[in-house]
């Protein structure tokens, strides 16, 4: 078992896989804005839609190639020489080639045999390398492919000098153990870097990306908020959260305070809200409610927080306006209101807040009114 994450790179595919999201219709300005935000966050790579998709796609790729940036620019192409030539002409640093190796893809997509796949891809890889272009070769739908076939193709491409081979869980069926096993075997089979691209159809995309890294993958594909075909792929923020909770130092290379801004930007462009259960940036990600939790968090936040929200420029909230409230949280609230109340008074106030919350939905103003003594809740009701 390798299990140590040495170094890794993020290939941010919001402007490629993310463009395949239901709401992904980016204008040139949108793309430049998103690219600049991701550059400020510090991702190592941006992957854009192939320039062959449409004249606008080509113009946008050229525009992003010209912008001032730290990230390396990639585009995602099929195994076709004309597409590779156009990509290079647009000024990219690297090209991600993909081709389906599963029986489904071979039968219903491109109709090429394994030998044909190797021959065509070899020619393109050799040409791209001769142009000084960073080159990746990936097999779409890897997990439903015959692994002996896939490994034959990967080895052939490794021998031609590709920088990376890519494993794609195109339909989101992989689980962490399978991902770990496949990537571990691949790590033994090739010398080049390994990329993982995982869809989230069964909710394992973040976990699978982690296992890929633990098994020796070097590059992970993400999109902001995980947008992509169907319900998308590994999310940028989810991967960051996953790695942060192993070792904060793994993600210190990024400007974490940019995460929420990047997500808000992309959410607005594709017409969604940031879901409440999004790691780190979800509205309730640092919301503490039950008395047992709030008591501990008020003393030491790490008791119920695996992630320090301050690292992301985010605050936490302590919720008192409900029947699960604890008197420690009430004491803390009283102190912040400048009220010096005895323990007996605080315990009585807590009882009143609970009684009121059993009657109706309450707010923080109700809590404060009880503490100020302007709202008194008796056993029999309000007075
Ligand atoms: C797709 C292709 C892809 C490619 C992944 C890769 C996938 O279905 O549109 O290049 O490694 O999920 O297989 O996104
Ligand atoms: Cu995909």
GROMACS .gro file of N, CA, C and O in nm, residues 43-156:
model
  456
   43UNK      N    1  -0.490   2.687  -0.923
   43UNK     CA    2  -0.486   2.553  -0.984
   43UNK      C    3  -0.372   2.546  -1.086
   43UNK      O    4  -0.337   2.646  -1.148
   44UNK      N    5  -0.317   2.427  -1.102
   44UNK     CA    6  -0.200   2.412  -1.188
   44UNK      C    7  -0.237   2.412  -1.337
   44UNK      O    8  -0.157   2.453  -1.421
   45UNK      N    9  -0.356   2.359  -1.369
   45UNK     CA   10  -0.397   2.346  -1.510
   45UNK      C   11  -0.542   2.389  -1.529
   45UNK      O   12  -0.626   2.368  -1.441
   46UNK      N   13  -0.570   2.441  -1.648
   46UNK     CA   14  -0.709   2.460  -1.689
   46UNK      C   15  -0.729   2.379  -1.818
   46UNK      O   16  -0.644   2.386  -1.908
   47UNK      N   17  -0.838   2.304  -1.823
   47UNK     CA   18  -0.870   2.228  -1.944
   47UNK      C   19  -0.989   2.294  -2.012
   47UNK      O   20  -1.092   2.317  -1.947
   48UNK      N   21  -0.976   2.324  -2.140
   48UNK     CA   22  -1.084   2.387  -2.216
   48UNK      C   23  -1.139   2.294  -2.323
   48UNK      O   24  -1.071   2.203  -2.371
   49UNK      N   25  -1.259   2.324  -2.361
   49UNK     CA   26  -1.326   2.251  -2.470
   49UNK      C   27  -1.241   2.256  -2.598
   49UNK      O   28  -1.176   2.356  -2.625
   50UNK      N   29  -1.247   2.150  -2.673
   50UNK     CA   30  -1.173   2.143  -2.799
   50UNK      C   31  -1.210   2.258  -2.893
   50UNK      O   32  -1.328   2.293  -2.908
   51UNK      N   33  -1.111   2.313  -2.962
   51UNK     CA   34  -1.140   2.424  -3.054
   51UNK      C   35  -1.223   2.381  -3.175
   51UNK      O   36  -1.278   2.464  -3.245
   52UNK      N   37  -1.234   2.248  -3.193
   52UNK     CA   38  -1.308   2.200  -3.308
   52UNK      C   39  -1.459   2.201  -3.281
   52UNK      O   40  -1.540   2.190  -3.374
   53UNK      N   41  -1.497   2.221  -3.155
   53UNK     CA   42  -1.640   2.216  -3.120
   53UNK      C   43  -1.721   2.321  -3.194
   53UNK      O   44  -1.833   2.294  -3.240
   54UNK      N   45  -1.666   2.443  -3.207
   54UNK     CA   46  -1.737   2.552  -3.276
   54UNK      C   47  -1.639   2.667  -3.297
   54UNK      O   48  -1.537   2.673  -3.227
   55UNK      N   49  -1.667   2.759  -3.389
   55UNK     CA   50  -1.576   2.874  -3.409
   55UNK      C   51  -1.554   2.953  -3.280
   55UNK      O   52  -1.445   3.000  -3.252
   56UNK      N   53  -1.661   2.965  -3.201
   56UNK     CA   54  -1.651   3.040  -3.075
   56UNK      C   55  -1.556   2.968  -2.977
   56UNK      O   56  -1.477   3.031  -2.907
   57UNK      N   57  -1.566   2.835  -2.974
   57UNK     CA   58  -1.479   2.758  -2.885
   57UNK      C   59  -1.334   2.782  -2.923
   57UNK      O   60  -1.247   2.796  -2.836
   58UNK      N   61  -1.309   2.788  -3.053
   58UNK     CA   62  -1.171   2.811  -3.099
   58UNK      C   63  -1.124   2.952  -3.060
   58UNK      O   64  -1.015   2.968  -3.004
   59UNK      N   65  -1.208   3.051  -3.083
   59UNK     CA   66  -1.170   3.189  -3.050
   59UNK      C   67  -1.146   3.203  -2.899
   59UNK      O   68  -1.052   3.270  -2.856
   60UNK      N   69  -1.230   3.138  -2.819
   60UNK     CA   70  -1.217   3.148  -2.673
   60UNK      C   71  -1.088   3.081  -2.625
   60UNK      O   72  -1.021   3.131  -2.535
   61UNK      N   73  -1.054   2.968  -2.687
   61UNK     CA   74  -0.930   2.900  -2.649
   61UNK      C   75  -0.810   2.990  -2.680
   61UNK      O   76  -0.718   3.004  -2.599
   62UNK      N   77  -0.815   3.053  -2.797
   62UNK     CA   78  -0.705   3.145  -2.833
   62UNK      C   79  -0.699   3.262  -2.734
   62UNK      O   80  -0.590   3.305  -2.695
   63UNK      N   81  -0.815   3.312  -2.694
   63UNK     CA   82  -0.818   3.427  -2.602
   63UNK      C   83  -0.757   3.387  -2.466
   63UNK      O   84  -0.680   3.463  -2.407
   64UNK      N   85  -0.791   3.269  -2.419
   64UNK     CA   86  -0.738   3.226  -2.288
   64UNK      C   87  -0.588   3.197  -2.299
   64UNK      O   88  -0.512   3.222  -2.206
   65UNK      N   89  -0.546   3.148  -2.415
   65UNK     CA   90  -0.402   3.123  -2.434
   65UNK      C   91  -0.323   3.254  -2.424
   65UNK      O   92  -0.210   3.256  -2.378
   66UNK      N   93  -0.388   3.364  -2.462
   66UNK     CA   94  -0.318   3.495  -2.462
   66UNK      C   95  -0.324   3.566  -2.328
   66UNK      O   96  -0.248   3.660  -2.305
   67UNK      N   97  -0.416   3.527  -2.240
   67UNK     CA   98  -0.432   3.604  -2.115
   67UNK      C   99  -0.312   3.584  -2.022
   67UNK      O  100  -0.245   3.481  -2.027
   68UNK      N  101  -0.279   3.683  -1.937
   68UNK     CA  102  -0.172   3.663  -1.841
   68UNK      C  103  -0.215   3.557  -1.740
   68UNK      O  104  -0.328   3.563  -1.689
   69UNK      N  105  -0.133   3.457  -1.715
   69UNK     CA  106  -0.178   3.345  -1.632
   69UNK      C  107  -0.060   3.264  -1.581
   69UNK      O  108   0.048   3.265  -1.643
   70UNK      N  109  -0.084   3.195  -1.469
   70UNK     CA  110   0.015   3.103  -1.413
   70UNK      C  111  -0.014   2.960  -1.456
   70UNK      O  112   0.074   2.877  -1.465
   71UNK      N  113  -0.145   2.926  -1.472
   71UNK     CA  114  -0.181   2.787  -1.502
   71UNK      C  115  -0.134   2.747  -1.641
   71UNK      O  116  -0.113   2.832  -1.727
   72UNK      N  117  -0.119   2.616  -1.659
   72UNK     CA  118  -0.089   2.563  -1.792
   72UNK      C  119  -0.222   2.534  -1.861
   72UNK      O  120  -0.315   2.482  -1.800
   73UNK      N  121  -0.230   2.570  -1.986
   73UNK     CA  122  -0.356   2.558  -2.060
   73UNK      C  123  -0.360   2.428  -2.140
   73UNK      O  124  -0.268   2.400  -2.218
   74UNK      N  125  -0.469   2.354  -2.119
   74UNK     CA  126  -0.489   2.227  -2.190
   74UNK      C  127  -0.617   2.235  -2.271
   74UNK      O  128  -0.710   2.308  -2.234
   75UNK      N  129  -0.624   2.158  -2.377
   75UNK     CA  130  -0.754   2.136  -2.438
   75UNK      C  131  -0.773   1.986  -2.457
   75UNK      O  132  -0.679   1.909  -2.453
   76UNK      N  133  -0.899   1.949  -2.469
   76UNK     CA  134  -0.940   1.809  -2.460
   76UNK      C  135  -0.986   1.764  -2.598
   76UNK      O  136  -1.089   1.812  -2.648
   77UNK      N  137  -0.911   1.674  -2.660
   77UNK     CA  138  -0.943   1.639  -2.799
   77UNK      C  139  -0.964   1.488  -2.818
   77UNK      O  140  -0.915   1.407  -2.739
   78UNK      N  141  -1.034   1.454  -2.924
   78UNK     CA  142  -1.043   1.313  -2.965
   78UNK      C  143  -0.912   1.275  -3.033
   78UNK      O  144  -0.832   1.364  -3.069
   79UNK      N  145  -0.892   1.146  -3.053
   79UNK     CA  146  -0.767   1.101  -3.114
   79UNK      C  147  -0.772   1.125  -3.264
   79UNK      O  148  -0.790   1.032  -3.344
   80UNK      N  149  -0.760   1.252  -3.302
   80UNK     CA  150  -0.763   1.289  -3.444
   80UNK      C  151  -0.656   1.392  -3.473
   80UNK      O  152  -0.643   1.491  -3.401
   81UNK      N  153  -0.582   1.370  -3.578
   81UNK     CA  154  -0.469   1.456  -3.610
   81UNK      C  155  -0.511   1.600  -3.641
   81UNK      O  156  -0.446   1.694  -3.598
   82UNK      N  157  -0.622   1.617  -3.715
   82UNK     CA  158  -0.663   1.754  -3.749
   82UNK      C  159  -0.698   1.833  -3.623
   82UNK      O  160  -0.667   1.952  -3.611
   83UNK      N  161  -0.757   1.764  -3.526
   83UNK     CA  162  -0.793   1.830  -3.401
   83UNK      C  163  -0.666   1.867  -3.323
   83UNK      O  164  -0.658   1.976  -3.264
   84UNK      N  165  -0.569   1.777  -3.323
   84UNK     CA  166  -0.443   1.803  -3.253
   84UNK      C  167  -0.372   1.924  -3.314
   84UNK      O  168  -0.323   2.011  -3.243
   85UNK      N  169  -0.372   1.931  -3.447
   85UNK     CA  170  -0.304   2.043  -3.514
   85UNK      C  171  -0.371   2.176  -3.480
   85UNK      O  172  -0.304   2.275  -3.453
   86UNK      N  173  -0.503   2.176  -3.482
   86UNK     CA  174  -0.574   2.300  -3.451
   86UNK      C  175  -0.547   2.342  -3.305
   86UNK      O  176  -0.524   2.460  -3.276
   87UNK      N  177  -0.546   2.243  -3.214
   87UNK     CA  178  -0.521   2.272  -3.072
   87UNK      C  179  -0.386   2.341  -3.055
   87UNK      O  180  -0.376   2.445  -2.989
   88UNK      N  181  -0.285   2.288  -3.119
   88UNK     CA  182  -0.150   2.344  -3.106
   88UNK      C  183  -0.147   2.484  -3.165
   88UNK      O  184  -0.088   2.576  -3.109
   89UNK      N  185  -0.216   2.501  -3.275
   89UNK     CA  186  -0.220   2.632  -3.340
   89UNK      C  187  -0.284   2.739  -3.250
   89UNK      O  188  -0.255   2.857  -3.261
   90UNK      N  189  -0.373   2.694  -3.161
   90UNK     CA  190  -0.441   2.788  -3.071
   90UNK      C  191  -0.351   2.835  -2.957
   90UNK      O  192  -0.389   2.924  -2.880
   91UNK      N  193  -0.235   2.771  -2.938
   91UNK     CA  194  -0.141   2.820  -2.837
   91UNK      C  195  -0.150   2.751  -2.702
   91UNK      O  196  -0.111   2.810  -2.602
   92UNK      N  197  -0.202   2.628  -2.698
   92UNK     CA  198  -0.211   2.558  -2.569
   92UNK      C  199  -0.074   2.505  -2.526
   92UNK      O  200   0.017   2.490  -2.608
   93UNK      N  201  -0.061   2.480  -2.397
   93UNK     CA  202   0.062   2.419  -2.345
   93UNK      C  203   0.056   2.267  -2.352
   93UNK      O  204   0.158   2.200  -2.356
   94UNK      N  205  -0.066   2.216  -2.347
   94UNK     CA  206  -0.079   2.071  -2.344
   94UNK      C  207  -0.209   2.026  -2.408
   94UNK      O  208  -0.304   2.104  -2.425
   95UNK      N  209  -0.212   1.899  -2.443
   95UNK     CA  210  -0.331   1.842  -2.506
   95UNK      C  211  -0.369   1.714  -2.432
   95UNK      O  212  -0.284   1.631  -2.403
   96UNK      N  213  -0.497   1.704  -2.399
   96UNK     CA  214  -0.551   1.582  -2.338
   96UNK      C  215  -0.626   1.505  -2.446
   96UNK      O  216  -0.732   1.547  -2.491
   97UNK      N  217  -0.569   1.390  -2.485
   97UNK     CA  218  -0.634   1.308  -2.588
   97UNK      C  219  -0.718   1.203  -2.518
   97UNK      O  220  -0.675   1.146  -2.418
   98UNK      N  221  -0.837   1.179  -2.570
   98UNK     CA  222  -0.915   1.070  -2.512
   98UNK      C  223  -0.978   0.985  -2.621
   98UNK      O  224  -1.010   1.034  -2.730
   99UNK      N  225  -0.992   0.859  -2.589
   99UNK     CA  226  -1.059   0.767  -2.683
   99UNK      C  227  -1.124   0.656  -2.602
   99UNK      O  228  -1.070   0.614  -2.498
  100UNK      N  229  -1.239   0.612  -2.645
  100UNK     CA  230  -1.310   0.507  -2.572
  100UNK      C  231  -1.252   0.370  -2.601
  100UNK      O  232  -1.229   0.335  -2.716
  101UNK      N  233  -1.228   0.294  -2.493
  101UNK     CA  234  -1.176   0.158  -2.513
  101UNK      C  235  -1.277   0.051  -2.472
  101UNK      O  236  -1.253  -0.067  -2.492
  102UNK      N  237  -1.387   0.092  -2.411
  102UNK     CA  238  -1.484  -0.009  -2.370
  102UNK      C  239  -1.556  -0.063  -2.493
  102UNK      O  240  -1.558   0.000  -2.599
  103UNK      N  241  -1.618  -0.178  -2.475
  103UNK     CA  242  -1.691  -0.239  -2.586
  103UNK      C  243  -1.801  -0.143  -2.633
  103UNK      O  244  -1.826  -0.130  -2.754
  104UNK      N  245  -1.864  -0.070  -2.539
  104UNK     CA  246  -1.969   0.025  -2.576
  104UNK      C  247  -1.915   0.131  -2.671
  104UNK      O  248  -1.974   0.161  -2.773
  105UNK      N  249  -1.800   0.187  -2.633
  105UNK     CA  250  -1.743   0.295  -2.714
  105UNK      C  251  -1.693   0.242  -2.848
  105UNK      O  252  -1.709   0.305  -2.952
  106UNK      N  253  -1.630   0.124  -2.842
  106UNK     CA  254  -1.576   0.071  -2.967
  106UNK      C  255  -1.690   0.038  -3.063
  106UNK      O  256  -1.678   0.053  -3.184
  107UNK      N  257  -1.801  -0.007  -3.008
  107UNK     CA  258  -1.913  -0.043  -3.095
  107UNK      C  259  -1.997   0.079  -3.136
  107UNK      O  260  -2.030   0.095  -3.253
  108UNK      N  261  -2.029   0.165  -3.037
  108UNK     CA  262  -2.126   0.272  -3.066
  108UNK      C  263  -2.064   0.409  -3.090
  108UNK      O  264  -2.130   0.500  -3.134
  109UNK      N  265  -1.935   0.427  -3.057
  109UNK     CA  266  -1.877   0.560  -3.071
  109UNK      C  267  -1.786   0.568  -3.194
  109UNK      O  268  -1.828   0.613  -3.299
  110UNK      N  269  -1.663   0.519  -3.186
  110UNK     CA  270  -1.571   0.539  -3.297
  110UNK      C  271  -1.551   0.416  -3.386
  110UNK      O  272  -1.498   0.427  -3.496
  111UNK      N  273  -1.590   0.297  -3.338
  111UNK     CA  274  -1.582   0.175  -3.420
  111UNK      C  275  -1.441   0.128  -3.457
  111UNK      O  276  -1.424   0.056  -3.555
  112UNK      N  277  -1.341   0.169  -3.379
  112UNK     CA  278  -1.204   0.129  -3.412
  112UNK      C  279  -1.158   0.010  -3.326
  112UNK      O  280  -1.199  -0.003  -3.211
  113UNK      N  281  -1.070  -0.073  -3.383
  113UNK     CA  282  -1.017  -0.187  -3.308
  113UNK      C  283  -0.906  -0.138  -3.216
  113UNK      O  284  -0.857  -0.024  -3.229
  114UNK      N  285  -0.864  -0.225  -3.126
  114UNK     CA  286  -0.758  -0.188  -3.032
  114UNK      C  287  -0.630  -0.147  -3.106
  114UNK      O  288  -0.565  -0.048  -3.074
  115UNK      N  289  -0.596  -0.227  -3.208
  115UNK     CA  290  -0.474  -0.199  -3.283
  115UNK      C  291  -0.485  -0.063  -3.354
  115UNK      O  292  -0.389   0.014  -3.357
  116UNK      N  293  -0.604  -0.036  -3.407
  116UNK     CA  294  -0.625   0.094  -3.473
  116UNK      C  295  -0.613   0.209  -3.373
  116UNK      O  296  -0.558   0.314  -3.403
  117UNK      N  297  -0.668   0.186  -3.252
  117UNK     CA  298  -0.660   0.289  -3.147
  117UNK      C  299  -0.513   0.320  -3.119
  117UNK      O  300  -0.471   0.437  -3.114
  118UNK      N  301  -0.433   0.216  -3.105
  118UNK     CA  302  -0.291   0.235  -3.074
  118UNK      C  303  -0.220   0.308  -3.188
  118UNK      O  304  -0.147   0.404  -3.166
  119UNK      N  305  -0.247   0.265  -3.310
  119UNK     CA  306  -0.178   0.326  -3.425
  119UNK      C  307  -0.209   0.475  -3.437
  119UNK      O  308  -0.120   0.558  -3.450
  120UNK      N  309  -0.339   0.508  -3.435
  120UNK     CA  310  -0.377   0.649  -3.450
  120UNK      C  311  -0.321   0.733  -3.337
  120UNK      O  312  -0.268   0.843  -3.360
  121UNK      N  313  -0.336   0.682  -3.215
  121UNK     CA  314  -0.294   0.761  -3.099
  121UNK      C  315  -0.144   0.781  -3.100
  121UNK      O  316  -0.095   0.890  -3.068
  122UNK      N  317  -0.072   0.677  -3.137
  122UNK     CA  318   0.074   0.684  -3.140
  122UNK      C  319   0.120   0.799  -3.231
  122UNK      O  320   0.203   0.880  -3.194
  123UNK      N  321   0.060   0.803  -3.349
  123UNK     CA  322   0.097   0.905  -3.447
  123UNK      C  323   0.076   1.047  -3.389
  123UNK      O  324   0.160   1.135  -3.403
  124UNK      N  325  -0.038   1.063  -3.320
  124UNK     CA  326  -0.069   1.196  -3.265
  124UNK      C  327   0.025   1.230  -3.150
  124UNK      O  328   0.076   1.342  -3.141
  125UNK      N  329   0.049   1.132  -3.064
  125UNK     CA  330   0.138   1.156  -2.949
  125UNK      C  331   0.277   1.195  -2.999
  125UNK      O  332   0.336   1.293  -2.951
  126UNK      N  333   0.327   1.120  -3.095
  126UNK     CA  334   0.462   1.149  -3.146
  126UNK      C  335   0.467   1.290  -3.205
  126UNK      O  336   0.560   1.367  -3.180
  127UNK      N  337   0.364   1.326  -3.281
  127UNK     CA  338   0.364   1.460  -3.341
  127UNK      C  339   0.357   1.569  -3.233
  127UNK      O  340   0.432   1.666  -3.237
  128UNK      N  341   0.267   1.550  -3.134
  128UNK     CA  342   0.253   1.651  -3.029
  128UNK      C  343   0.384   1.669  -2.952
  128UNK      O  344   0.426   1.780  -2.924
  129UNK      N  345   0.447   1.558  -2.921
  129UNK     CA  346   0.574   1.566  -2.847
  129UNK      C  347   0.679   1.639  -2.932
  129UNK      O  348   0.759   1.716  -2.879
  130UNK      N  349   0.675   1.618  -3.063
  130UNK     CA  350   0.773   1.686  -3.150
  130UNK      C  351   0.750   1.837  -3.150
  130UNK      O  352   0.838   1.915  -3.183
  131UNK      N  353   0.629   1.878  -3.114
  131UNK     CA  354   0.595   2.021  -3.108
  131UNK      C  355   0.621   2.078  -2.968
  131UNK      O  356   0.586   2.193  -2.940
  132UNK      N  357   0.673   1.995  -2.879
  132UNK     CA  358   0.700   2.041  -2.742
  132UNK      C  359   0.574   2.055  -2.658
  132UNK      O  360   0.569   2.133  -2.563
  133UNK      N  361   0.469   1.981  -2.693
  133UNK     CA  362   0.340   1.993  -2.624
  133UNK      C  363   0.327   1.884  -2.517
  133UNK      O  364   0.354   1.766  -2.544
  134UNK      N  365   0.287   1.925  -2.397
  134UNK     CA  366   0.261   1.828  -2.291
  134UNK      C  367   0.142   1.743  -2.335
  134UNK      O  368   0.039   1.797  -2.376
  135UNK      N  369   0.158   1.614  -2.328
  135UNK     CA  370   0.056   1.526  -2.387
  135UNK      C  371   0.004   1.423  -2.289
  135UNK      O  372   0.082   1.356  -2.220
  136UNK      N  373  -0.128   1.414  -2.284
  136UNK     CA  374  -0.191   1.311  -2.202
  136UNK      C  375  -0.276   1.222  -2.290
  136UNK      O  376  -0.342   1.269  -2.383
  137UNK      N  377  -0.278   1.093  -2.258
  137UNK     CA  378  -0.363   1.000  -2.333
  137UNK      C  379  -0.456   0.933  -2.234
  137UNK      O  380  -0.412   0.873  -2.136
  138UNK      N  381  -0.587   0.942  -2.256
  138UNK     CA  382  -0.677   0.873  -2.163
  138UNK      C  383  -0.778   0.787  -2.235
  138UNK      O  384  -0.812   0.810  -2.352
  139UNK      N  385  -0.820   0.683  -2.164
  139UNK     CA  386  -0.920   0.593  -2.219
  139UNK      C  387  -1.052   0.623  -2.149
  139UNK      O  388  -1.065   0.607  -2.029
  140UNK      N  389  -1.147   0.669  -2.228
  140UNK     CA  390  -1.280   0.698  -2.177
  140UNK      C  391  -1.341   0.567  -2.126
  140UNK      O  392  -1.314   0.460  -2.181
  141UNK      N  393  -1.420   0.575  -2.021
  141UNK     CA  394  -1.493   0.457  -1.972
  141UNK      C  395  -1.398   0.342  -1.932
  141UNK      O  396  -1.427   0.224  -1.956
  142UNK      N  397  -1.289   0.380  -1.868
  142UNK     CA  398  -1.185   0.281  -1.833
  142UNK      C  399  -1.240   0.164  -1.751
  142UNK      O  400  -1.203   0.049  -1.773
  143UNK      N  401  -1.330   0.196  -1.657
  143UNK     CA  402  -1.376   0.092  -1.565
  143UNK      C  403  -1.467  -0.013  -1.629
  143UNK      O  404  -1.488  -0.118  -1.572
  144UNK      N  405  -1.521   0.019  -1.746
  144UNK     CA  406  -1.601  -0.082  -1.816
  144UNK      C  407  -1.525  -0.138  -1.937
  144UNK      O  408  -1.584  -0.198  -2.025
  145UNK      N  409  -1.395  -0.113  -1.938
  145UNK     CA  410  -1.312  -0.165  -2.047
  145UNK      C  411  -1.243  -0.291  -1.999
  145UNK      O  412  -1.228  -0.314  -1.880
  146UNK      N  413  -1.196  -0.369  -2.096
  146UNK     CA  414  -1.115  -0.486  -2.064
  146UNK      C  415  -0.979  -0.432  -2.018
  146UNK      O  416  -0.909  -0.366  -2.094
  147UNK      N  417  -0.943  -0.459  -1.894
  147UNK     CA  418  -0.823  -0.395  -1.840
  147UNK      C  419  -0.695  -0.439  -1.910
  147UNK      O  420  -0.601  -0.360  -1.921
  148UNK      N  421  -0.692  -0.562  -1.958
  148UNK     CA  422  -0.573  -0.606  -2.033
  148UNK      C  423  -0.558  -0.519  -2.157
  148UNK      O  424  -0.448  -0.472  -2.190
  149UNK      N  425  -0.669  -0.491  -2.226
  149UNK     CA  426  -0.667  -0.403  -2.344
  149UNK      C  427  -0.618  -0.264  -2.307
  149UNK      O  428  -0.531  -0.206  -2.371
  150UNK      N  429  -0.679  -0.209  -2.202
  150UNK     CA  430  -0.647  -0.073  -2.162
  150UNK      C  431  -0.499  -0.061  -2.127
  150UNK      O  432  -0.430   0.033  -2.168
  151UNK      N  433  -0.450  -0.157  -2.052
  151UNK     CA  434  -0.310  -0.151  -2.010
  151UNK      C  435  -0.215  -0.164  -2.130
  151UNK      O  436  -0.110  -0.102  -2.133
  152UNK      N  437  -0.256  -0.242  -2.229
  152UNK     CA  438  -0.175  -0.253  -2.351
  152UNK      C  439  -0.163  -0.116  -2.418
  152UNK      O  440  -0.055  -0.074  -2.459
  153UNK      N  441  -0.276  -0.044  -2.424
  153UNK     CA  442  -0.274   0.088  -2.487
  153UNK      C  443  -0.191   0.185  -2.403
  153UNK      O  444  -0.107   0.260  -2.455
  154UNK      N  445  -0.213   0.185  -2.271
  154UNK     CA  446  -0.138   0.276  -2.184
  154UNK      C  447   0.014   0.254  -2.199
  154UNK      O  448   0.092   0.347  -2.208
  155UNK      N  449   0.053   0.125  -2.200
  155UNK     CA  450   0.197   0.095  -2.209
  155UNK      C  451   0.255   0.144  -2.340
  155UNK      O  452   0.364   0.201  -2.344
  156UNK      N  453   0.178   0.123  -2.447
  156UNK     CA  454   0.225   0.169  -2.578
  156UNK      C  455   0.245   0.321  -2.578
  156UNK      O  456   0.344   0.373  -2.629
   0.00000   0.00000   0.00000
